[in-house]
Short mmCIF file of C-alpha atoms in Angstrom, two decimals:
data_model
loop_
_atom_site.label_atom_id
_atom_site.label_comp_id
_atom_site.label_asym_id
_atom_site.label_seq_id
_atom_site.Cartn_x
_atom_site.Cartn_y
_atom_site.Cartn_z
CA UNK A 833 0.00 0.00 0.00
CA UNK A 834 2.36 2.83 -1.36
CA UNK A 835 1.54 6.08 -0.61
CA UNK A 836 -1.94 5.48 0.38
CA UNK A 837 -2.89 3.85 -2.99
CA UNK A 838 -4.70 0.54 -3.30
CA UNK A 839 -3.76 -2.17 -4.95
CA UNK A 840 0.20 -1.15 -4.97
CA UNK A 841 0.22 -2.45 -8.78
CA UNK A 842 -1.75 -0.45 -11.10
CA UNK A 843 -5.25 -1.57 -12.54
CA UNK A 844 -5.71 -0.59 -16.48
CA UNK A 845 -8.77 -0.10 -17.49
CA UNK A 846 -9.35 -0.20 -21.23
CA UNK A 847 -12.51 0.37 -23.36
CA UNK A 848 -13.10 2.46 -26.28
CA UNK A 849 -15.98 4.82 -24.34
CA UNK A 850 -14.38 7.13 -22.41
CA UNK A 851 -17.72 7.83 -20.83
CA UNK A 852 -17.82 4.14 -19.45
CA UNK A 853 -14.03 4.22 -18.46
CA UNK A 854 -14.85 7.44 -16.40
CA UNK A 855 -18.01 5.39 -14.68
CA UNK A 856 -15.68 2.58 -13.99
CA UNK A 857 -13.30 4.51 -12.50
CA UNK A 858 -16.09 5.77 -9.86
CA UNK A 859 -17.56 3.09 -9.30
CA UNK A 860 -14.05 1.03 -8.32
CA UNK A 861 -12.83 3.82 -6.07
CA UNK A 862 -16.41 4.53 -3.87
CA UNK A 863 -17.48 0.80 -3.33
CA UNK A 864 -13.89 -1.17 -3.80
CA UNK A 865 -11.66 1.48 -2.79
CA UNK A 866 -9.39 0.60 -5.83
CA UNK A 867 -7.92 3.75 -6.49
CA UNK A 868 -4.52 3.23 -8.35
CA UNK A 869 -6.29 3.48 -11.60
CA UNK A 870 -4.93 3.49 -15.56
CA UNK A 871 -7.41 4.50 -17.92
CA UNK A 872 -6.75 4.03 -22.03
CA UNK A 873 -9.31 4.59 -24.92
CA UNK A 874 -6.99 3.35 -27.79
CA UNK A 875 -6.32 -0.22 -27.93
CA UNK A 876 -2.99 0.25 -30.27
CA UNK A 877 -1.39 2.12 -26.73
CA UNK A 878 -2.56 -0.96 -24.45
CA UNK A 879 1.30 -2.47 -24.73
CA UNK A 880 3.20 0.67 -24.30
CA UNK A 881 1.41 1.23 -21.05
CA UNK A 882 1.66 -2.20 -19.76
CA UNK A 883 5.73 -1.86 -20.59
CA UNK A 884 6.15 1.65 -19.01
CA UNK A 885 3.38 1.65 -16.06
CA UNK A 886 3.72 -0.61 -12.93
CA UNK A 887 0.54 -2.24 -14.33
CA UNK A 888 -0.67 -5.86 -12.02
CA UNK A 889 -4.25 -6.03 -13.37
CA UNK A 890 -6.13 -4.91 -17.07
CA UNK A 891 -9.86 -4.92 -17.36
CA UNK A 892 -10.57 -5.50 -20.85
CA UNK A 893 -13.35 -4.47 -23.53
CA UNK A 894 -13.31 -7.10 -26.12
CA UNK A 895 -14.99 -5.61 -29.35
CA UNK A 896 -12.62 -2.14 -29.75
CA UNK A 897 -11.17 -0.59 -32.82
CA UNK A 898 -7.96 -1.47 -34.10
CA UNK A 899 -7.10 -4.07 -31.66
CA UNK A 900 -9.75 -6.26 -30.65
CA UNK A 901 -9.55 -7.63 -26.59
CA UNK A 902 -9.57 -11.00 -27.91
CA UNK A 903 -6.11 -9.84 -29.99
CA UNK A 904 -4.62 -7.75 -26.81
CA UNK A 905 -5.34 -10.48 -24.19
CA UNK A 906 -3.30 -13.10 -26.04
CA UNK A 907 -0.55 -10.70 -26.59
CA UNK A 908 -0.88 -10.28 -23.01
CA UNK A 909 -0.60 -13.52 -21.50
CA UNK A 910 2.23 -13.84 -23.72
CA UNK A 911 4.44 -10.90 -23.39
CA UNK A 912 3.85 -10.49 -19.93
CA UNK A 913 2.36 -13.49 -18.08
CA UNK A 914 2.67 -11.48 -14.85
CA UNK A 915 -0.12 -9.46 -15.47
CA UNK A 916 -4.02 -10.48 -14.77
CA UNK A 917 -6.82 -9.79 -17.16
CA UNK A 918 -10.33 -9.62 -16.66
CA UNK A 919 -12.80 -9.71 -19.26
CA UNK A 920 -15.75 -6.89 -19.76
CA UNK A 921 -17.46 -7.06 -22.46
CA UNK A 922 -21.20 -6.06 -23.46
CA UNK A 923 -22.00 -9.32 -25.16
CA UNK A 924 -23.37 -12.05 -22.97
CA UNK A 925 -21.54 -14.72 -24.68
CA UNK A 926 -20.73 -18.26 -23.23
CA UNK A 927 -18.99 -19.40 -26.05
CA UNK A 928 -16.99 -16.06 -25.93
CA UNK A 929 -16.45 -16.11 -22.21
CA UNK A 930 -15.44 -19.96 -21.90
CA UNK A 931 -12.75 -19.12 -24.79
CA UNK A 932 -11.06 -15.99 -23.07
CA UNK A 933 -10.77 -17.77 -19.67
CA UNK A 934 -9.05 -20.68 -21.63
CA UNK A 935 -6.88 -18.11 -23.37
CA UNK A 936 -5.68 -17.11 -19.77
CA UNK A 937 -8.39 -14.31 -18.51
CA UNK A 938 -9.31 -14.54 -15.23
CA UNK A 939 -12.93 -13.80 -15.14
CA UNK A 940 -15.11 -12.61 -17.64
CA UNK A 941 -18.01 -10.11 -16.59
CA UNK A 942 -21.16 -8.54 -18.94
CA UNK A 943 -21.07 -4.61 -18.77
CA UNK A 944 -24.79 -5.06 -17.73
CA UNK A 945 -24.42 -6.95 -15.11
CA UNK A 946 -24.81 -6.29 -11.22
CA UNK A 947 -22.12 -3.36 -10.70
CA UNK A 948 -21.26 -5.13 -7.03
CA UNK A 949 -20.51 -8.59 -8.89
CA UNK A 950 -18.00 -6.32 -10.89
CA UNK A 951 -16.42 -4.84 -8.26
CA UNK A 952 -15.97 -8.48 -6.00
CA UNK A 953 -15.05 -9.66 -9.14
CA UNK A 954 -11.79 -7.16 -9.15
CA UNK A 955 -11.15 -7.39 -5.59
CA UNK A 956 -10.57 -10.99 -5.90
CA UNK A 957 -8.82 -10.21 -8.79
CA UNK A 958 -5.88 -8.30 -6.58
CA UNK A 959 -6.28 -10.81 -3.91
CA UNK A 960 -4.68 -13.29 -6.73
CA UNK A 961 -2.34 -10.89 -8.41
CA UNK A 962 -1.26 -10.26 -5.02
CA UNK A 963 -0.50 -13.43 -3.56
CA UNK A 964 1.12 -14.56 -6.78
CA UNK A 965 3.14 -11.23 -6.26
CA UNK A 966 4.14 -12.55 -2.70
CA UNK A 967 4.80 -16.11 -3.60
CA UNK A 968 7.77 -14.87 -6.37
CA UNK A 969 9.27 -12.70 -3.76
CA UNK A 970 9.43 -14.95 -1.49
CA UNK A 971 11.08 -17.61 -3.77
CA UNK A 972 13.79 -14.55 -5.18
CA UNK A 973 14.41 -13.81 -1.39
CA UNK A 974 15.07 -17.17 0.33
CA UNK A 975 16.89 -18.14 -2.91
CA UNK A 976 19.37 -15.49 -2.45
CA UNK A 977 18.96 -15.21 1.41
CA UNK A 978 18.92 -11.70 0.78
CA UNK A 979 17.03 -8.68 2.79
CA UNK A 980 16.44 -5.53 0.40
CA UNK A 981 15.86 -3.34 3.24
CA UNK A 982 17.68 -4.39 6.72
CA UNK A 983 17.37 -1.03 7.82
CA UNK A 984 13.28 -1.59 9.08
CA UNK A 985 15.05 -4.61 11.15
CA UNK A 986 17.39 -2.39 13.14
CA UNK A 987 15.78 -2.41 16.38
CA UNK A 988 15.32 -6.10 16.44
CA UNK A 989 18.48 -7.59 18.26
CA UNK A 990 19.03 -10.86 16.70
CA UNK A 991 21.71 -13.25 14.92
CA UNK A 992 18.72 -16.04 14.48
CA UNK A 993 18.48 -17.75 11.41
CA UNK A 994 14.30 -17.93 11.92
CA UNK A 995 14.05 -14.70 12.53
CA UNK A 996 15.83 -13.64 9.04
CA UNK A 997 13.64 -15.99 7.49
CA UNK A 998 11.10 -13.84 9.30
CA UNK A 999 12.18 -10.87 7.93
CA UNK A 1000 12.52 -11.89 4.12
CA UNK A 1001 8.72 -12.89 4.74
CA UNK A 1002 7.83 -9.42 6.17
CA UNK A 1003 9.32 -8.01 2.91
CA UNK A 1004 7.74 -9.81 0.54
CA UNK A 1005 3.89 -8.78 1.43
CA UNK A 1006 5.24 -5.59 2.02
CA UNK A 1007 2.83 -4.35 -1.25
CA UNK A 1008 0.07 -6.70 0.26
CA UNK A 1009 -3.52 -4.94 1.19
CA UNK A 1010 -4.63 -7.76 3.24
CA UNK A 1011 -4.16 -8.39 7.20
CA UNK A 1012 -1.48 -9.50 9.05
CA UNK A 1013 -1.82 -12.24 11.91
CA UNK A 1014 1.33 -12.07 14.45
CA UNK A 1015 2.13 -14.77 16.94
CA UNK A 1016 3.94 -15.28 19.69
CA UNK A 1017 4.34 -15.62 22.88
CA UNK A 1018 4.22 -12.98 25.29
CA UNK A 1019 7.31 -10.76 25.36
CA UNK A 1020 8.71 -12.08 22.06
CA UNK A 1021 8.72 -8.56 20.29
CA UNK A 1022 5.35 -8.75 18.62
CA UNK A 1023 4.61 -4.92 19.07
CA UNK A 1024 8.22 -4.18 16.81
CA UNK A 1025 7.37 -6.52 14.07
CA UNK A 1026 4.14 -4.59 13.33
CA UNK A 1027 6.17 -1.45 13.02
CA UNK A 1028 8.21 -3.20 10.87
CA UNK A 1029 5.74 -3.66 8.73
CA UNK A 1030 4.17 -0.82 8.91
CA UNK A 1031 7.42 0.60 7.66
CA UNK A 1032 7.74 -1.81 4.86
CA UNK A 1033 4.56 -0.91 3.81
CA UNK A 1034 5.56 2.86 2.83
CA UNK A 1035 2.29 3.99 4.06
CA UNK A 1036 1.82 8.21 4.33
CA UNK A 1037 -0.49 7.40 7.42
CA UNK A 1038 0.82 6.70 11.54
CA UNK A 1039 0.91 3.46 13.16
CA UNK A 1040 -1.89 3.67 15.40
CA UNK A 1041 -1.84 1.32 18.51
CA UNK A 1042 -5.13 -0.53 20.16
CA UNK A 1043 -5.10 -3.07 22.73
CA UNK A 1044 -8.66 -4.75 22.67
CA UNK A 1045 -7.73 -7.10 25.59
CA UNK A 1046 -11.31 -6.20 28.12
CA UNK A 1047 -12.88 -3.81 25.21
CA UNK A 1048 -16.54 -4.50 25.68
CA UNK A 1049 -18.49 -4.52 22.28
CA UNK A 1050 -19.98 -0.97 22.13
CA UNK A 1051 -16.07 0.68 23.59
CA UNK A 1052 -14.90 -1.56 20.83
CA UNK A 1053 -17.36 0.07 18.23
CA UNK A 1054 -16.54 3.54 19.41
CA UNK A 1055 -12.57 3.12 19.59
CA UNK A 1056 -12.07 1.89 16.31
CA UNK A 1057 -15.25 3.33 14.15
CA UNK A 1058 -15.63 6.78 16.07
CA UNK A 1059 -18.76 8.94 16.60
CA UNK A 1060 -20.95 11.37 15.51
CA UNK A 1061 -22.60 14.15 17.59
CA UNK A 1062 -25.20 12.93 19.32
CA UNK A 1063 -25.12 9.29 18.93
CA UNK A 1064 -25.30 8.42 22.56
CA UNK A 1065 -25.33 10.34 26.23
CA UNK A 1066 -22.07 12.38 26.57
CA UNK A 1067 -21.17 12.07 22.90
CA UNK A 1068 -21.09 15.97 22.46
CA UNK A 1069 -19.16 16.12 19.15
CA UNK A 1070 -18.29 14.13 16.24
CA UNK A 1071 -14.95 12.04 17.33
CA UNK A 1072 -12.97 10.20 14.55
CA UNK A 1073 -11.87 6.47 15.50
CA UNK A 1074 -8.90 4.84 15.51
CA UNK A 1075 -9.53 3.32 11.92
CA UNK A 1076 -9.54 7.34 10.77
CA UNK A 1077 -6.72 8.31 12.46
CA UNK A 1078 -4.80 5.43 10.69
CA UNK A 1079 -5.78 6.12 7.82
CA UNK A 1080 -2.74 5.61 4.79
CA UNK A 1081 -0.87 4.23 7.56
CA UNK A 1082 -1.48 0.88 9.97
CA UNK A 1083 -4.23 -0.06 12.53
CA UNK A 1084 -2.08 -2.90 14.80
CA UNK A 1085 -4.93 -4.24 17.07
CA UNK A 1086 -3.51 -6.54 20.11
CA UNK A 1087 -4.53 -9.56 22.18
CA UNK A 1088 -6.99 -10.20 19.29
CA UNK A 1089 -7.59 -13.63 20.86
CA UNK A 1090 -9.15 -11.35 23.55
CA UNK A 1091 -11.93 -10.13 21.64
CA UNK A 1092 -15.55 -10.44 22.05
CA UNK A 1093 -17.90 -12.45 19.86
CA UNK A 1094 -19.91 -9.35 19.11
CA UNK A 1095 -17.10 -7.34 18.27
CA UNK A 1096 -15.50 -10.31 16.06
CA UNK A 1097 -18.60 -9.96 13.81
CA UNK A 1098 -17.97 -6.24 13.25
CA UNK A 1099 -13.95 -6.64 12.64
CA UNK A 1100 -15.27 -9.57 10.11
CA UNK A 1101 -17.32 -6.72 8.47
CA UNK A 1102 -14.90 -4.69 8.22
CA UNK A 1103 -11.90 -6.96 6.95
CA UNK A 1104 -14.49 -7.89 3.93
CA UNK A 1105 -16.57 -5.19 3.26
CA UNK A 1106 -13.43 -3.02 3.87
CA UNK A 1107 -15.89 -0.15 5.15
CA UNK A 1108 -17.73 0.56 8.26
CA UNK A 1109 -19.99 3.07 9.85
CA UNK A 1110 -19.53 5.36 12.53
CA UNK A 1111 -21.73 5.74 15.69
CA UNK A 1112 -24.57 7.50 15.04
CA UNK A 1113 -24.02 7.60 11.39
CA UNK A 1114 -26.00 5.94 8.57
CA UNK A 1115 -23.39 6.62 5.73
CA UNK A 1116 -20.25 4.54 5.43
CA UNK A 1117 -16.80 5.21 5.18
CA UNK A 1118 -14.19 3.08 3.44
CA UNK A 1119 -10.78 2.03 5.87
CA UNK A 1120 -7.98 3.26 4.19
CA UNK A 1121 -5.13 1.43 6.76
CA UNK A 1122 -3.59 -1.96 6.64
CA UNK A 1123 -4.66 -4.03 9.58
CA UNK A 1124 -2.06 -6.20 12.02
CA UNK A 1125 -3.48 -8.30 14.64
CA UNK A 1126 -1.19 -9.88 17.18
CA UNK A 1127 -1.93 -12.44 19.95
CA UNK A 1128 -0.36 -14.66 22.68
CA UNK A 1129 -3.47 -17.09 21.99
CA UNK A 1130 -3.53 -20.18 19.94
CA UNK A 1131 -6.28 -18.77 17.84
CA UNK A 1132 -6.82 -22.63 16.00
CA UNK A 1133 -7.62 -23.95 19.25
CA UNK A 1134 -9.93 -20.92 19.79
CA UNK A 1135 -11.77 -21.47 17.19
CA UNK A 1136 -12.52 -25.03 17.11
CA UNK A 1137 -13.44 -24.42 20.85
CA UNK A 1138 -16.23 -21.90 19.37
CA UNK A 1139 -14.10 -18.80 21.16
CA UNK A 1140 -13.30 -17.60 18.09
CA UNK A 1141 -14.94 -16.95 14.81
CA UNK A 1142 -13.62 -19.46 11.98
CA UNK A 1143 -14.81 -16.94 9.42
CA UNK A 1144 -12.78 -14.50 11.06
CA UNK A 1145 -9.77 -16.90 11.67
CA UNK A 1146 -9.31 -17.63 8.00
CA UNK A 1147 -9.65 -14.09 6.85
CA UNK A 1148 -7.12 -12.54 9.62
CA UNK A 1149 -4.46 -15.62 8.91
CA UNK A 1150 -3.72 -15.01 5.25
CA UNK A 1151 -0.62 -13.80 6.03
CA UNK A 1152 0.87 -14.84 9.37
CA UNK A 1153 4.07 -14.75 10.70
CA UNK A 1154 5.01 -16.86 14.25
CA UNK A 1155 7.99 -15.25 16.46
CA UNK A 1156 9.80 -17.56 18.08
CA UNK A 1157 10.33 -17.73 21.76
CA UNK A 1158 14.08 -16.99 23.26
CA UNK A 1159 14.45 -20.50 24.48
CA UNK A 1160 14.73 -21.03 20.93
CA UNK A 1161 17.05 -18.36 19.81
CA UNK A 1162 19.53 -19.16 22.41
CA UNK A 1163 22.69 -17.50 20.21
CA UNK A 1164 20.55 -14.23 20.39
CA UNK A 1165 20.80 -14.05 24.22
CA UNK A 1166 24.19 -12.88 24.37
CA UNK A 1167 23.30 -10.18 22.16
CA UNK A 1168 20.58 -9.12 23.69
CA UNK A 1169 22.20 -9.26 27.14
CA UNK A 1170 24.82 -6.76 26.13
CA UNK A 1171 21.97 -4.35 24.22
CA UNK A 1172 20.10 -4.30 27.47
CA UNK A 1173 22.71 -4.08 29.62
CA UNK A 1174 24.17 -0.77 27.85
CA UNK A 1175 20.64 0.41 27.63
CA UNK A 1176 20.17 0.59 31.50
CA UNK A 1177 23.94 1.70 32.14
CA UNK A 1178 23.04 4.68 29.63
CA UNK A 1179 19.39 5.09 31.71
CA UNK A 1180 21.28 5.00 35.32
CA UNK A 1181 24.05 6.75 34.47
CA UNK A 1182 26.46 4.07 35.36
CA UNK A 1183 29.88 2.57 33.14
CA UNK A 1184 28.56 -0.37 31.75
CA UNK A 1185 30.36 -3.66 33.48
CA UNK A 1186 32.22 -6.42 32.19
CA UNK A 1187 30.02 -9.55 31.78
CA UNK A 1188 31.05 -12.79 33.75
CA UNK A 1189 31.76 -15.54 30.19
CA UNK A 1190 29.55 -17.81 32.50
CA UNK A 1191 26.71 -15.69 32.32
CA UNK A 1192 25.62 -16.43 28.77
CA UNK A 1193 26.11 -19.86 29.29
CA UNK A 1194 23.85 -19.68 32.86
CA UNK A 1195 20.94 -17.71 30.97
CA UNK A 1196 21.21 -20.34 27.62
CA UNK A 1197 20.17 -23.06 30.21
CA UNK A 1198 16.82 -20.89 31.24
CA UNK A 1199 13.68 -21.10 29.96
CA UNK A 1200 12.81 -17.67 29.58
CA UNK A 1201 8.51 -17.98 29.88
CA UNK A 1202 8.56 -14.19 29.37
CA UNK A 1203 11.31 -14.09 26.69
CA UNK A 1204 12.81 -11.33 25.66
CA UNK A 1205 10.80 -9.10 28.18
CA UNK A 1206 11.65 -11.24 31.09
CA UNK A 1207 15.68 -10.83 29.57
CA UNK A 1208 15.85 -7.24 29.62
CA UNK A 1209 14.28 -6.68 33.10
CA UNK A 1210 16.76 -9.14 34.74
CA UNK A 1211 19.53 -7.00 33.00
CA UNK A 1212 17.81 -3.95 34.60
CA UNK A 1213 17.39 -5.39 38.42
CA UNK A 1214 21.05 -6.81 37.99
CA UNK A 1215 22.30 -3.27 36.60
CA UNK A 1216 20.93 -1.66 39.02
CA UNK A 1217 22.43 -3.34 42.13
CA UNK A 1218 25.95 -3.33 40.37
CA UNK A 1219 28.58 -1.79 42.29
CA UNK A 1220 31.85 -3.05 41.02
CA UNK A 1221 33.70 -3.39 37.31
CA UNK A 1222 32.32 -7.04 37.11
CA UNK A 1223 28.88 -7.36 36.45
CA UNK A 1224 27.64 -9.69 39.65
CA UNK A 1225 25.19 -12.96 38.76
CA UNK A 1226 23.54 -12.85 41.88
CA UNK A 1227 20.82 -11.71 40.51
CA UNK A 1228 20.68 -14.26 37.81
CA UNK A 1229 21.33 -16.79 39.89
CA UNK A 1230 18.17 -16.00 42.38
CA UNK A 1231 15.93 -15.93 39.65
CA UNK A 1232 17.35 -18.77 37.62
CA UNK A 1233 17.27 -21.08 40.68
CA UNK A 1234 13.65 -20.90 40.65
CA UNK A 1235 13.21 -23.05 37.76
CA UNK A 1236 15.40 -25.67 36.65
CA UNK A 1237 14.67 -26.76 33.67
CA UNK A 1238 13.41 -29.96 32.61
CA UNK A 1239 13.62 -32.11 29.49
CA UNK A 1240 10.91 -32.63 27.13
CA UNK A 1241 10.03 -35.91 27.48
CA UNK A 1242 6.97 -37.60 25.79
CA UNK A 1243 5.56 -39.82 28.30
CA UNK A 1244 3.75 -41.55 25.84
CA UNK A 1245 6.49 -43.03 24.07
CA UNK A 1246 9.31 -45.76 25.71
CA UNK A 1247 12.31 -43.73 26.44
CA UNK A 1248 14.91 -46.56 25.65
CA UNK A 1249 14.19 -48.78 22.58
CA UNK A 1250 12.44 -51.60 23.53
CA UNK A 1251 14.18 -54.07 20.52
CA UNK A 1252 17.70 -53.11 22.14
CA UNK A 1253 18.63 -53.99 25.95
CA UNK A 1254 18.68 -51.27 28.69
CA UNK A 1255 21.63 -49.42 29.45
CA UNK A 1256 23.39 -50.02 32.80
CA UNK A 1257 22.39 -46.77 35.52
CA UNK A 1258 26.62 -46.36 35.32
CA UNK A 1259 26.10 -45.55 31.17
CA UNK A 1260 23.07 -43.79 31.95
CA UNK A 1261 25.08 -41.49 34.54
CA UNK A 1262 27.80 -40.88 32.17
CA UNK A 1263 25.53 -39.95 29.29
CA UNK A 1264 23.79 -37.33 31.55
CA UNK A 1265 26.94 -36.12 32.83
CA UNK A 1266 28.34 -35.48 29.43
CA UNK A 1267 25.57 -33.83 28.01
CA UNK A 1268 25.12 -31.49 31.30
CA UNK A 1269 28.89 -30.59 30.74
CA UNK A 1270 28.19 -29.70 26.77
CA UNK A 1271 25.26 -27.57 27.85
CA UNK A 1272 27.04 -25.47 30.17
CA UNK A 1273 30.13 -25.60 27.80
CA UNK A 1274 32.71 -27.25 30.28
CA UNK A 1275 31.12 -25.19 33.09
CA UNK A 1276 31.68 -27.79 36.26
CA UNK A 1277 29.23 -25.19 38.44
CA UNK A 1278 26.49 -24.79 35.49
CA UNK A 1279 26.40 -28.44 34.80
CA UNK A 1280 25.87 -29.57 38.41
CA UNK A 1281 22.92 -27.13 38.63
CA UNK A 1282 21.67 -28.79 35.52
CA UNK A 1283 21.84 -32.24 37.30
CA UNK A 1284 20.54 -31.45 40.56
CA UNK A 1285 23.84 -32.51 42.54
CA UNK A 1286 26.72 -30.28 43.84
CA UNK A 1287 29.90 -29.84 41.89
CA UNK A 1288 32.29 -31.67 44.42
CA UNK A 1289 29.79 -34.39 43.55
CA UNK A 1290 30.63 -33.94 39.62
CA UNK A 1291 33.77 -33.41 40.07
CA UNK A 1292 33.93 -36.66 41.55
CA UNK A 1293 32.31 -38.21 39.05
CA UNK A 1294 34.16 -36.72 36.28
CA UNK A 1295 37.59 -38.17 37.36
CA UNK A 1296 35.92 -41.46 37.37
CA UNK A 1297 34.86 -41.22 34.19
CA UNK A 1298 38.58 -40.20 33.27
CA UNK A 1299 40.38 -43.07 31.04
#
């Protein structure tokens, strides 16, 4: 959505009667809000535009002077296969309409015909151009594990292969209209990958912010749709809604797994009809922001639970991206240690410490349930209390201690295959003492946390298992 205009390809419209081109033009803007619009009366200048203008989508009259549509929309599909075509013609023909869709068109409509069918029609239209769009990018991208713009990605600390594959996915619906669903677990950085893509998006609009976590249905209603004078007790004047103050930017709306049944129904509405109506008003107004949801929740158990509309699901989860958790982006702690760290040093006006090379290792070991969050307030408790030039673990250590974490283990299955004869408790021992030691990289301290006994204890193992 460059620059406020919708789809971010253009749409060429091409007929010999300027009069209809102008009514088309109208028509697509006020009830699809498709308003990056190419109009051309002369079918000999169809190709020129096509190869100078950032065309996606042509909607094509087929009996024209010169060059018929029949001619231009197989010189099309050859020259440049890219591009969608959609047939309008004023000739009801199913003869004529089975043979353009088998020439490549993508729909075929009568001029006569129900003006809302039309306009679907072409919505759908740039759904498909769009997602084909994606899907190329996407395969260019991860091909050359390349990032056209890592300069949106800045202020996201990380080294993680995921998250780059992340990234190369943010970029390449960067042009897309439709919704974004985010993922994630609490504290994982959802809130800086919608500004990321409200950046990529190159919107002229804000990002505008709503948690709907507790909304009620009618707060919901008058947060994002607004009000007009009148419309209930205390509404003294007209107030615009967070979907108008968004407009040619981003609407992010978060803890969607939150949200009421009622108020579902009208975000549905919205997301499809792509207008809604303020409070107190009987005329509608057309969004003009991309929508981001985010959520904690898993939405697919949700909705099979009947929590959460399926409708609803399906239309918010065309494009979704899941962040991982920090537990598994364990060569990103260090990272973000030291980011955090120098960020409260800078806050506290303090010199920043020197970080014990256990540390990492301790905090690799952790679960992290609040990710990244959880990270950068442990670096802020421990910064605080530091007094000397090495940063003390203390503080680590207290928290860390609470929860020692446990393998996963699927109870369900045998642990030890039952075709092969059980190890001895003596191989068992030495196989858990081995990988505790790789965990905490040689760490005798770390690894006897990880085990449960003390380190003499290890120790003392450890020379027996000495050749």
């Amino acid at each position: 959505m460059n620059n406020n205009r919708y789809p971010s390809f253009g749409v060429l419209l091409v007929d010999d009667e300027a009069s209809f081109l102008r009514s088309l033009s109208i028509a697509l803007e006020r009830l699809g809000g498709i308003n990056n619009i190419y109009r051309c009366d002369d079918s000999r200048q169809v190709m020129d535009m096509i190869a100078r203008e950032p065309i996606g989508l042509v909607l094509l009259d087929l009996t024209m002077p010169h060059l018929s549509g029949e001619t231009l929309l197989q010189q099309i599909v050859e020259e440049h296969p890219e591009v969608g075509v959609i047939i309008i013609s004023g000739l009801n023909q199913l003869e004529t309409a089975v043979k353009c869709i088998r020439l490549g068109a993508y729909d075929y409509f009568v001029k006569t015909t129900e003006e809302g069918r039309l306009i679907e029609g072409v919505r759908r239209a740039i759904q498909l151009q769009e997602m084909r769009q994606e899907s190329q990018a996407m395969r260019q991208r991860f091909l050359t594990d390349t990032l056209e713009r890592p300069d949106v990605f800045a202020d996201i600390i990380t080294q993680d292969k995921g998250m780059r594959s992340v990234f190369q996915y943010l970029e390449s619906i960067s042009t897309s209209s439709q919704p974004v669903l985010i993922t994630g677990e609490s504290g994982v950085g959802k809130e800086l990958i919608a500004r990321a893509i409200h950046t990529l998006s190159n919107g002229n609009g804000a990002l505008v912010s709503v948690n709907v976590a507790g909304l009620d249905d009618n707060v919901f209603a008058d947060t994002l749709f607004g009000h007009q004078r009148g419309a209930f007790t205390g509404a003294d004047s007209t107030r615009a809604g967070m979907i108008e103050q968004a407009a040619g930017g981003t609407l992010f709306l978060d803890e969607i797994g939150d949200l009421s049944l009622p108020s579902q129904v009208k975000l549905l509405r919205l997301l499809q009809e792509g207008e809604y109506y303020p409070l107190g008003s009987d005329r509608p107004k057309r969004i003009r922001a991309r929508v981001i949801v985010a959520t904690h929740q898993n939405l697919d158990a949700k909705q099979q639970s009947g929590e959460f509309r399926k409708d609803l699901y399906y239309r918010l989860r065309i494009h979704q991206v899941t962040i991982p958790p920090l537990r598994q982006r364990k060569g990103d702690i260090a990272l973000l240690l030291e980011y955090f760290l120098t960020e409260a040093a800078d806050e506290l006006n303090k010199n920043k410490p020197t970080i014990p090379k256990e540390l990492p290792v301790l905090l690799a070991n952790y679960e992290f349930p609040g990710n990244i969050r959880e990270l950068r307030a442990l670096a802020y408790d421990a910064m605080s209390q530091h007094r000397s030039r090495m940063l003390s673990m203390e503080v680590f250590r207290r928290v860390l201690s609470q929860e020692i974490p446990q393998p996963d283990t699927d109870l369900t299955k045998p642990l030890f295959n039952p075709d092969q004869p059980l190890p001895t408790l003596q191989e068992v021992g030495e196989l858990l003492v081995e990988a505790a030691m790789e965990r905490a990289q040689g760490n005798q301290s770390l690894a006897s946390r990880l085990l449960g006994i003390s380190q003499p204890a290890l120790s003392k193992r450890l020379k027996k298992q000495q050749p």
